[in-house]
GROMACS .gro file of C-alpha atoms in nm:
model
  342
    1UNK     CA    1  -1.938   1.918  -0.124
    2UNK     CA    2  -1.803   1.643   0.103
    3UNK     CA    3  -1.490   1.604   0.312
    4UNK     CA    4  -1.478   1.238   0.209
    5UNK     CA    5  -1.312   1.134  -0.114
    6UNK     CA    6  -1.450   0.778  -0.085
    7UNK     CA    7  -1.737   0.632   0.112
    8UNK     CA    8  -1.850   0.272   0.074
    9UNK     CA    9  -2.113   0.079   0.267
   10UNK     CA   10  -2.156  -0.297   0.243
   11UNK     CA   11  -1.972  -0.311  -0.089
   12UNK     CA   12  -1.994  -0.653  -0.257
   13UNK     CA   13  -1.842  -0.797  -0.575
   14UNK     CA   14  -1.895  -1.161  -0.672
   15UNK     CA   15  -1.719  -1.373  -0.934
   16UNK     CA   16  -1.916  -1.694  -0.963
   17UNK     CA   17  -1.903  -1.861  -0.622
   18UNK     CA   18  -1.624  -1.630  -0.503
   19UNK     CA   19  -1.720  -1.322  -0.300
   20UNK     CA   20  -1.408  -1.123  -0.385
   21UNK     CA   21  -1.543  -0.820  -0.194
   22UNK     CA   22  -1.770  -0.911   0.092
   23UNK     CA   23  -1.930  -0.610   0.261
   24UNK     CA   24  -1.650  -0.352   0.260
   25UNK     CA   25  -1.705  -0.023   0.446
   26UNK     CA   26  -1.455   0.257   0.383
   27UNK     CA   27  -1.442   0.628   0.462
   28UNK     CA   28  -1.143   0.799   0.300
   29UNK     CA   29  -1.081   1.165   0.395
   30UNK     CA   30  -1.008   1.398   0.105
   31UNK     CA   31  -0.653   1.525   0.063
   32UNK     CA   32  -0.482   1.230   0.231
   33UNK     CA   33  -0.300   0.907   0.147
   34UNK     CA   34  -0.515   0.612   0.251
   35UNK     CA   35  -0.344   0.273   0.262
   36UNK     CA   36  -0.524  -0.053   0.182
   37UNK     CA   37  -0.325  -0.354   0.302
   38UNK     CA   38  -0.387  -0.724   0.263
   39UNK     CA   39  -0.238  -1.052   0.144
   40UNK     CA   40  -0.259  -1.179  -0.213
   41UNK     CA   41  -0.618  -1.252  -0.307
   42UNK     CA   42  -0.762  -1.038  -0.027
   43UNK     CA   43  -0.975  -0.826  -0.263
   44UNK     CA   44  -0.773  -0.502  -0.272
   45UNK     CA   45  -0.754  -0.466  -0.650
   46UNK     CA   46  -1.120  -0.559  -0.692
   47UNK     CA   47  -1.218  -0.278  -0.454
   48UNK     CA   48  -1.007  -0.034  -0.657
   49UNK     CA   49  -1.167  -0.146  -0.984
   50UNK     CA   50  -1.516  -0.095  -0.843
   51UNK     CA   51  -1.428   0.252  -0.714
   52UNK     CA   52  -1.271   0.344  -1.049
   53UNK     CA   53  -1.592   0.232  -1.229
   54UNK     CA   54  -1.414  -0.054  -1.405
   55UNK     CA   55  -1.629  -0.318  -1.233
   56UNK     CA   56  -1.995  -0.288  -1.139
   57UNK     CA   57  -2.064  -0.379  -0.774
   58UNK     CA   58  -2.308  -0.659  -0.698
   59UNK     CA   59  -2.425  -0.507  -0.371
   60UNK     CA   60  -2.383  -0.219  -0.133
   61UNK     CA   61  -2.298   0.140  -0.217
   62UNK     CA   62  -1.984   0.328  -0.323
   63UNK     CA   63  -1.953   0.705  -0.357
   64UNK     CA   64  -1.656   0.906  -0.485
   65UNK     CA   65  -1.677   1.271  -0.380
   66UNK     CA   66  -2.046   1.215  -0.315
   67UNK     CA   67  -2.114   1.063  -0.660
   68UNK     CA   68  -2.240   0.706  -0.692
   69UNK     CA   69  -1.996   0.492  -0.893
   70UNK     CA   70  -2.285   0.329  -1.083
   71UNK     CA   71  -2.544   0.605  -1.123
   72UNK     CA   72  -2.289   0.885  -1.174
   73UNK     CA   73  -2.006   0.686  -1.334
   74UNK     CA   74  -1.916   0.957  -1.588
   75UNK     CA   75  -1.886   1.219  -1.313
   76UNK     CA   76  -1.665   0.984  -1.112
   77UNK     CA   77  -1.438   0.908  -1.410
   78UNK     CA   78  -1.386   1.279  -1.463
   79UNK     CA   79  -1.229   1.311  -1.118
   80UNK     CA   80  -1.018   0.997  -1.082
   81UNK     CA   81  -0.713   0.832  -1.233
   82UNK     CA   82  -0.568   0.485  -1.193
   83UNK     CA   83  -0.216   0.349  -1.206
   84UNK     CA   84  -0.236  -0.029  -1.209
   85UNK     CA   85   0.019  -0.290  -1.109
   86UNK     CA   86   0.190  -0.298  -1.448
   87UNK     CA   87   0.323  -0.028  -1.677
   88UNK     CA   88   0.046   0.099  -1.903
   89UNK     CA   89   0.249   0.291  -2.159
   90UNK     CA   90   0.342   0.181  -2.512
   91UNK     CA   91   0.693   0.035  -2.499
   92UNK     CA   92   0.766   0.114  -2.863
   93UNK     CA   93   0.703   0.486  -2.814
   94UNK     CA   94   0.935   0.729  -2.639
   95UNK     CA   95   0.852   0.891  -2.308
   96UNK     CA   96   0.752   1.213  -2.479
   97UNK     CA   97   0.545   1.035  -2.744
   98UNK     CA   98   0.353   0.843  -2.478
   99UNK     CA   99   0.267   1.148  -2.273
  100UNK     CA  100   0.179   1.364  -2.573
  101UNK     CA  101  -0.047   1.093  -2.715
  102UNK     CA  102  -0.233   1.048  -2.385
  103UNK     CA  103  -0.258   1.423  -2.330
  104UNK     CA  104  -0.412   1.464  -2.676
  105UNK     CA  105  -0.663   1.189  -2.597
  106UNK     CA  106  -0.751   1.379  -2.280
  107UNK     CA  107  -0.834   1.690  -2.482
  108UNK     CA  108  -0.513   1.896  -2.470
  109UNK     CA  109  -0.413   2.092  -2.777
  110UNK     CA  110  -0.088   1.982  -2.939
  111UNK     CA  111   0.118   2.270  -2.788
  112UNK     CA  112  -0.042   2.217  -2.447
  113UNK     CA  113   0.020   1.843  -2.466
  114UNK     CA  114   0.386   1.901  -2.549
  115UNK     CA  115   0.426   2.156  -2.268
  116UNK     CA  116   0.257   1.933  -2.009
  117UNK     CA  117   0.468   1.636  -2.114
  118UNK     CA  118   0.791   1.832  -2.081
  119UNK     CA  119   0.681   1.960  -1.739
  120UNK     CA  120   0.610   1.611  -1.606
  121UNK     CA  121   0.922   1.452  -1.755
  122UNK     CA  122   1.134   1.717  -1.585
  123UNK     CA  123   0.948   1.688  -1.255
  124UNK     CA  124   0.989   1.309  -1.251
  125UNK     CA  125   1.357   1.314  -1.342
  126UNK     CA  126   1.299   1.172  -1.690
  127UNK     CA  127   1.398   1.467  -1.910
  128UNK     CA  128   1.719   1.301  -2.029
  129UNK     CA  129   1.525   0.986  -2.123
  130UNK     CA  130   1.241   1.173  -2.293
  131UNK     CA  131   1.344   1.060  -2.644
  132UNK     CA  132   1.420   0.698  -2.550
  133UNK     CA  133   1.176   0.417  -2.615
  134UNK     CA  134   1.001   0.293  -2.301
  135UNK     CA  135   1.136  -0.059  -2.357
  136UNK     CA  136   1.479   0.082  -2.277
  137UNK     CA  137   1.365   0.229  -1.943
  138UNK     CA  138   1.448   0.071  -1.609
  139UNK     CA  139   1.169  -0.057  -1.385
  140UNK     CA  140   1.177   0.254  -1.172
  141UNK     CA  141   1.163   0.482  -1.476
  142UNK     CA  142   0.863   0.290  -1.610
  143UNK     CA  143   0.672   0.333  -1.286
  144UNK     CA  144   0.750   0.704  -1.279
  145UNK     CA  145   0.627   0.763  -1.632
  146UNK     CA  146   0.321   0.550  -1.560
  147UNK     CA  147   0.232   0.780  -1.269
  148UNK     CA  148   0.309   1.082  -1.486
  149UNK     CA  149   0.060   0.952  -1.741
  150UNK     CA  150  -0.201   0.925  -1.466
  151UNK     CA  151  -0.170   1.290  -1.368
  152UNK     CA  152  -0.157   1.457  -1.711
  153UNK     CA  153  -0.487   1.602  -1.598
  154UNK     CA  154  -0.442   1.646  -1.223
  155UNK     CA  155  -0.701   1.411  -1.069
  156UNK     CA  156  -0.890   1.473  -0.750
  157UNK     CA  157  -0.840   1.106  -0.661
  158UNK     CA  158  -0.551   0.887  -0.770
  159UNK     CA  159  -0.562   0.510  -0.728
  160UNK     CA  160  -0.215   0.357  -0.695
  161UNK     CA  161  -0.239  -0.022  -0.707
  162UNK     CA  162   0.088  -0.163  -0.571
  163UNK     CA  163   0.293   0.105  -0.750
  164UNK     CA  164   0.638  -0.006  -0.633
  165UNK     CA  165   0.617  -0.382  -0.680
  166UNK     CA  166   0.955  -0.517  -0.789
  167UNK     CA  167   1.140  -0.186  -0.762
  168UNK     CA  168   1.479  -0.141  -0.599
  169UNK     CA  169   1.500   0.077  -0.283
  170UNK     CA  170   1.617   0.389  -0.470
  171UNK     CA  171   1.332   0.367  -0.722
  172UNK     CA  172   1.079   0.306  -0.445
  173UNK     CA  173   1.195   0.620  -0.268
  174UNK     CA  174   1.159   0.817  -0.590
  175UNK     CA  175   0.801   0.697  -0.632
  176UNK     CA  176   0.727   0.784  -0.268
  177UNK     CA  177   0.853   1.139  -0.328
  178UNK     CA  178   0.621   1.166  -0.628
  179UNK     CA  179   0.325   1.050  -0.420
  180UNK     CA  180   0.399   1.309  -0.153
  181UNK     CA  181   0.425   1.582  -0.417
  182UNK     CA  182   0.092   1.479  -0.572
  183UNK     CA  183  -0.083   1.490  -0.233
  184UNK     CA  184   0.074   1.828  -0.156
  185UNK     CA  185  -0.112   1.962  -0.460
  186UNK     CA  186  -0.445   1.850  -0.314
  187UNK     CA  187  -0.496   1.507  -0.470
  188UNK     CA  188  -0.629   1.223  -0.257
  189UNK     CA  189  -0.438   0.895  -0.300
  190UNK     CA  190  -0.574   0.548  -0.232
  191UNK     CA  191  -0.270   0.321  -0.214
  192UNK     CA  192  -0.283  -0.058  -0.218
  193UNK     CA  193   0.040  -0.223  -0.117
  194UNK     CA  194   0.197  -0.531   0.035
  195UNK     CA  195   0.501  -0.331   0.146
  196UNK     CA  196   0.421  -0.242   0.506
  197UNK     CA  197   0.696   0.018   0.528
  198UNK     CA  198   0.540   0.190   0.226
  199UNK     CA  199   0.208   0.233   0.407
  200UNK     CA  200   0.396   0.335   0.722
  201UNK     CA  201   0.579   0.614   0.539
  202UNK     CA  202   0.295   0.744   0.322
  203UNK     CA  203  -0.050   0.671   0.464
  204UNK     CA  204  -0.224   0.862   0.741
  205UNK     CA  205  -0.493   0.593   0.778
  206UNK     CA  206  -0.493   0.226   0.680
  207UNK     CA  207  -0.750  -0.046   0.623
  208UNK     CA  208  -0.652  -0.413   0.638
  209UNK     CA  209  -0.855  -0.635   0.402
  210UNK     CA  210  -0.861  -1.014   0.416
  211UNK     CA  211  -1.102  -1.252   0.242
  212UNK     CA  212  -1.283  -0.954   0.093
  213UNK     CA  213  -1.359  -0.790   0.428
  214UNK     CA  214  -1.213  -0.500   0.621
  215UNK     CA  215  -1.079  -0.662   0.937
  216UNK     CA  216  -0.919  -0.347   1.082
  217UNK     CA  217  -0.918   0.026   1.006
  218UNK     CA  218  -0.777   0.340   1.163
  219UNK     CA  219  -0.467   0.551   1.196
  220UNK     CA  220  -0.131   0.374   1.193
  221UNK     CA  221  -0.092   0.444   1.564
  222UNK     CA  222  -0.430   0.291   1.641
  223UNK     CA  223  -0.355  -0.020   1.437
  224UNK     CA  224  -0.016  -0.064   1.603
  225UNK     CA  225  -0.162  -0.018   1.949
  226UNK     CA  226  -0.427  -0.280   1.871
  227UNK     CA  227  -0.170  -0.561   1.864
  228UNK     CA  228   0.038  -0.450   2.159
  229UNK     CA  229   0.169  -0.153   2.350
  230UNK     CA  230   0.530  -0.213   2.261
  231UNK     CA  231   0.777  -0.420   2.068
  232UNK     CA  232   1.099  -0.547   2.228
  233UNK     CA  233   1.403  -0.600   2.007
  234UNK     CA  234   1.719  -0.757   2.151
  235UNK     CA  235   2.054  -0.848   1.998
  236UNK     CA  236   2.255  -1.115   2.175
  237UNK     CA  237   2.631  -1.154   2.194
  238UNK     CA  238   2.624  -1.530   2.140
  239UNK     CA  239   2.410  -1.661   1.850
  240UNK     CA  240   2.435  -2.012   1.998
  241UNK     CA  241   2.215  -1.902   2.288
  242UNK     CA  242   1.935  -1.751   2.082
  243UNK     CA  243   1.700  -2.048   2.129
  244UNK     CA  244   1.751  -2.032   2.505
  245UNK     CA  245   1.697  -1.654   2.504
  246UNK     CA  246   1.376  -1.701   2.307
  247UNK     CA  247   1.240  -1.930   2.578
  248UNK     CA  248   1.341  -1.686   2.855
  249UNK     CA  249   1.171  -1.393   2.678
  250UNK     CA  250   0.859  -1.595   2.611
  251UNK     CA  251   0.828  -1.679   2.979
  252UNK     CA  252   0.906  -1.329   3.104
  253UNK     CA  253   0.683  -1.142   2.860
  254UNK     CA  254   0.412  -1.404   2.809
  255UNK     CA  255   0.424  -1.314   2.443
  256UNK     CA  256   0.516  -1.462   2.108
  257UNK     CA  257   0.886  -1.420   2.031
  258UNK     CA  258   1.005  -1.416   1.671
  259UNK     CA  259   1.364  -1.484   1.556
  260UNK     CA  260   1.481  -1.207   1.323
  261UNK     CA  261   1.682  -1.262   1.002
  262UNK     CA  262   1.983  -1.139   1.200
  263UNK     CA  263   2.109  -1.461   1.369
  264UNK     CA  264   2.158  -1.285   1.704
  265UNK     CA  265   1.830  -1.087   1.711
  266UNK     CA  266   1.485  -1.155   1.858
  267UNK     CA  267   1.161  -0.953   1.858
  268UNK     CA  268   0.864  -0.983   2.093
  269UNK     CA  269   0.541  -0.784   2.122
  270UNK     CA  270   0.446  -0.659   2.467
  271UNK     CA  271   0.068  -0.642   2.503
  272UNK     CA  272   0.026  -0.558   2.869
  273UNK     CA  273  -0.264  -0.800   2.914
  274UNK     CA  274  -0.289  -0.983   3.245
  275UNK     CA  275  -0.038  -0.755   3.421
  276UNK     CA  276  -0.028  -0.414   3.584
  277UNK     CA  277   0.316  -0.351   3.439
  278UNK     CA  278   0.367  -0.116   3.145
  279UNK     CA  279   0.568  -0.209   2.837
  280UNK     CA  280   0.889  -0.057   2.975
  281UNK     CA  281   0.856  -0.242   3.307
  282UNK     CA  282   0.788  -0.572   3.132
  283UNK     CA  283   1.089  -0.521   2.907
  284UNK     CA  284   1.310  -0.443   3.207
  285UNK     CA  285   1.192  -0.763   3.377
  286UNK     CA  286   1.272  -0.962   3.063
  287UNK     CA  287   1.624  -0.817   3.048
  288UNK     CA  288   1.675  -0.907   3.412
  289UNK     CA  289   1.568  -1.266   3.340
  290UNK     CA  290   1.816  -1.286   3.052
  291UNK     CA  291   2.094  -1.160   3.281
  292UNK     CA  292   2.004  -1.418   3.547
  293UNK     CA  293   2.031  -1.687   3.279
  294UNK     CA  294   2.380  -1.561   3.194
  295UNK     CA  295   2.275  -1.446   2.845
  296UNK     CA  296   2.455  -1.128   2.739
  297UNK     CA  297   2.250  -0.867   2.549
  298UNK     CA  298   2.456  -0.636   2.327
  299UNK     CA  299   2.169  -0.401   2.239
  300UNK     CA  300   1.807  -0.352   2.327
  301UNK     CA  301   1.521  -0.137   2.193
  302UNK     CA  302   1.161  -0.082   2.292
  303UNK     CA  303   0.919   0.075   2.045
  304UNK     CA  304   0.578   0.049   1.887
  305UNK     CA  305   0.499  -0.265   1.689
  306UNK     CA  306   0.572  -0.227   1.319
  307UNK     CA  307   0.298  -0.243   1.056
  308UNK     CA  308   0.450  -0.576   0.956
  309UNK     CA  309   0.363  -0.711   1.300
  310UNK     CA  310   0.014  -0.559   1.276
  311UNK     CA  311  -0.037  -0.716   0.934
  312UNK     CA  312   0.075  -1.061   1.044
  313UNK     CA  313  -0.128  -1.048   1.363
  314UNK     CA  314  -0.446  -0.948   1.181
  315UNK     CA  315  -0.421  -1.173   0.877
  316UNK     CA  316  -0.230  -1.463   1.032
  317UNK     CA  317   0.030  -1.427   0.759
  318UNK     CA  318  -0.184  -1.511   0.455
  319UNK     CA  319  -0.531  -1.586   0.331
  320UNK     CA  320  -0.630  -1.922   0.465
  321UNK     CA  321  -0.750  -2.067   0.137
  322UNK     CA  322  -0.512  -1.884  -0.094
  323UNK     CA  323  -0.800  -1.800  -0.328
  324UNK     CA  324  -0.702  -1.537  -0.584
  325UNK     CA  325  -0.984  -1.297  -0.498
  326UNK     CA  326  -0.825  -1.016  -0.695
  327UNK     CA  327  -0.835  -1.212  -1.019
  328UNK     CA  328  -1.133  -1.140  -1.239
  329UNK     CA  329  -1.269  -1.437  -1.435
  330UNK     CA  330  -1.172  -1.485  -1.795
  331UNK     CA  331  -1.532  -1.483  -1.924
  332UNK     CA  332  -1.580  -1.116  -1.981
  333UNK     CA  333  -1.498  -0.935  -1.655
  334UNK     CA  334  -1.293  -0.624  -1.737
  335UNK     CA  335  -0.916  -0.653  -1.712
  336UNK     CA  336  -0.700  -0.384  -1.553
  337UNK     CA  337  -0.756  -0.046  -1.706
  338UNK     CA  338  -0.425   0.117  -1.777
  339UNK     CA  339  -0.330   0.480  -1.746
  340UNK     CA  340  -0.563   0.775  -1.685
  341UNK     CA  341  -0.928   0.712  -1.620
  342UNK     CA  342  -1.093   0.950  -1.859
   0.00000   0.00000   0.00000
């Protein structure tokens, strides 16, 4: 037995001249949500496909619950399930028909398949839509039934590849509640996402991948602390003076200052480098400088940097070359596998 759900060492996957995964090391504790963050083309989905035995690695090692994903692929498949980026169910079938069909394929008897389907439809708030065709479901309903299909047989490890892409806030919260419930039952979840608040709410540890490499890993607190000891948020009374306030903050904090979408708001990260002052003292000095400049501050907050700020600091906003590292070539590399990994 192992206390690690996933362990990789020097994992490599190559598509032609493109090293989509370039020496990835991961250690994912069992029974947790582990977040994998990164810009488009960073290699997140390729890592998931290798771990789910859908792609064969070209180098390194990957174990799932101590089983090698190449040598013991069947044993790995028996313990994992994958929900990809797009709905994997048949749109012409009803919710019940989809779940019963998949449950039968997974070895359930007909009565057991029906009972399990009814249980999941009720648990995911889909009982009233059970007899509707999937093509009449909303986006949030489709994602919920897709996850339900992935846990017809409760997996030890569930891969969720950007599960809330395109969903409205209410639907995203519903999916998050489902993830928490799945983990509460003992399942490990590896979550890839570009929504930083999603990782912040769900994951206990995160890895940031860019250009096929892990460029940072640790708890959320560790990652936030790595880019600064605090984040200063100010709201001004006069939006016309925001540019002037930005210059004052930049000089007082010796930090990058970002205008927020709110036309009277600014955010700066306090890193503490080159000064004996703590984050609170630096923020107080900055407020004093704004007052001396005659700039009125209506509200002020000091907190940890957000995961958004961590992400942007580590990846510089996007992959430099924009290469679609997550895209498998069209000449025979497996496409996304949909639904339960059996």
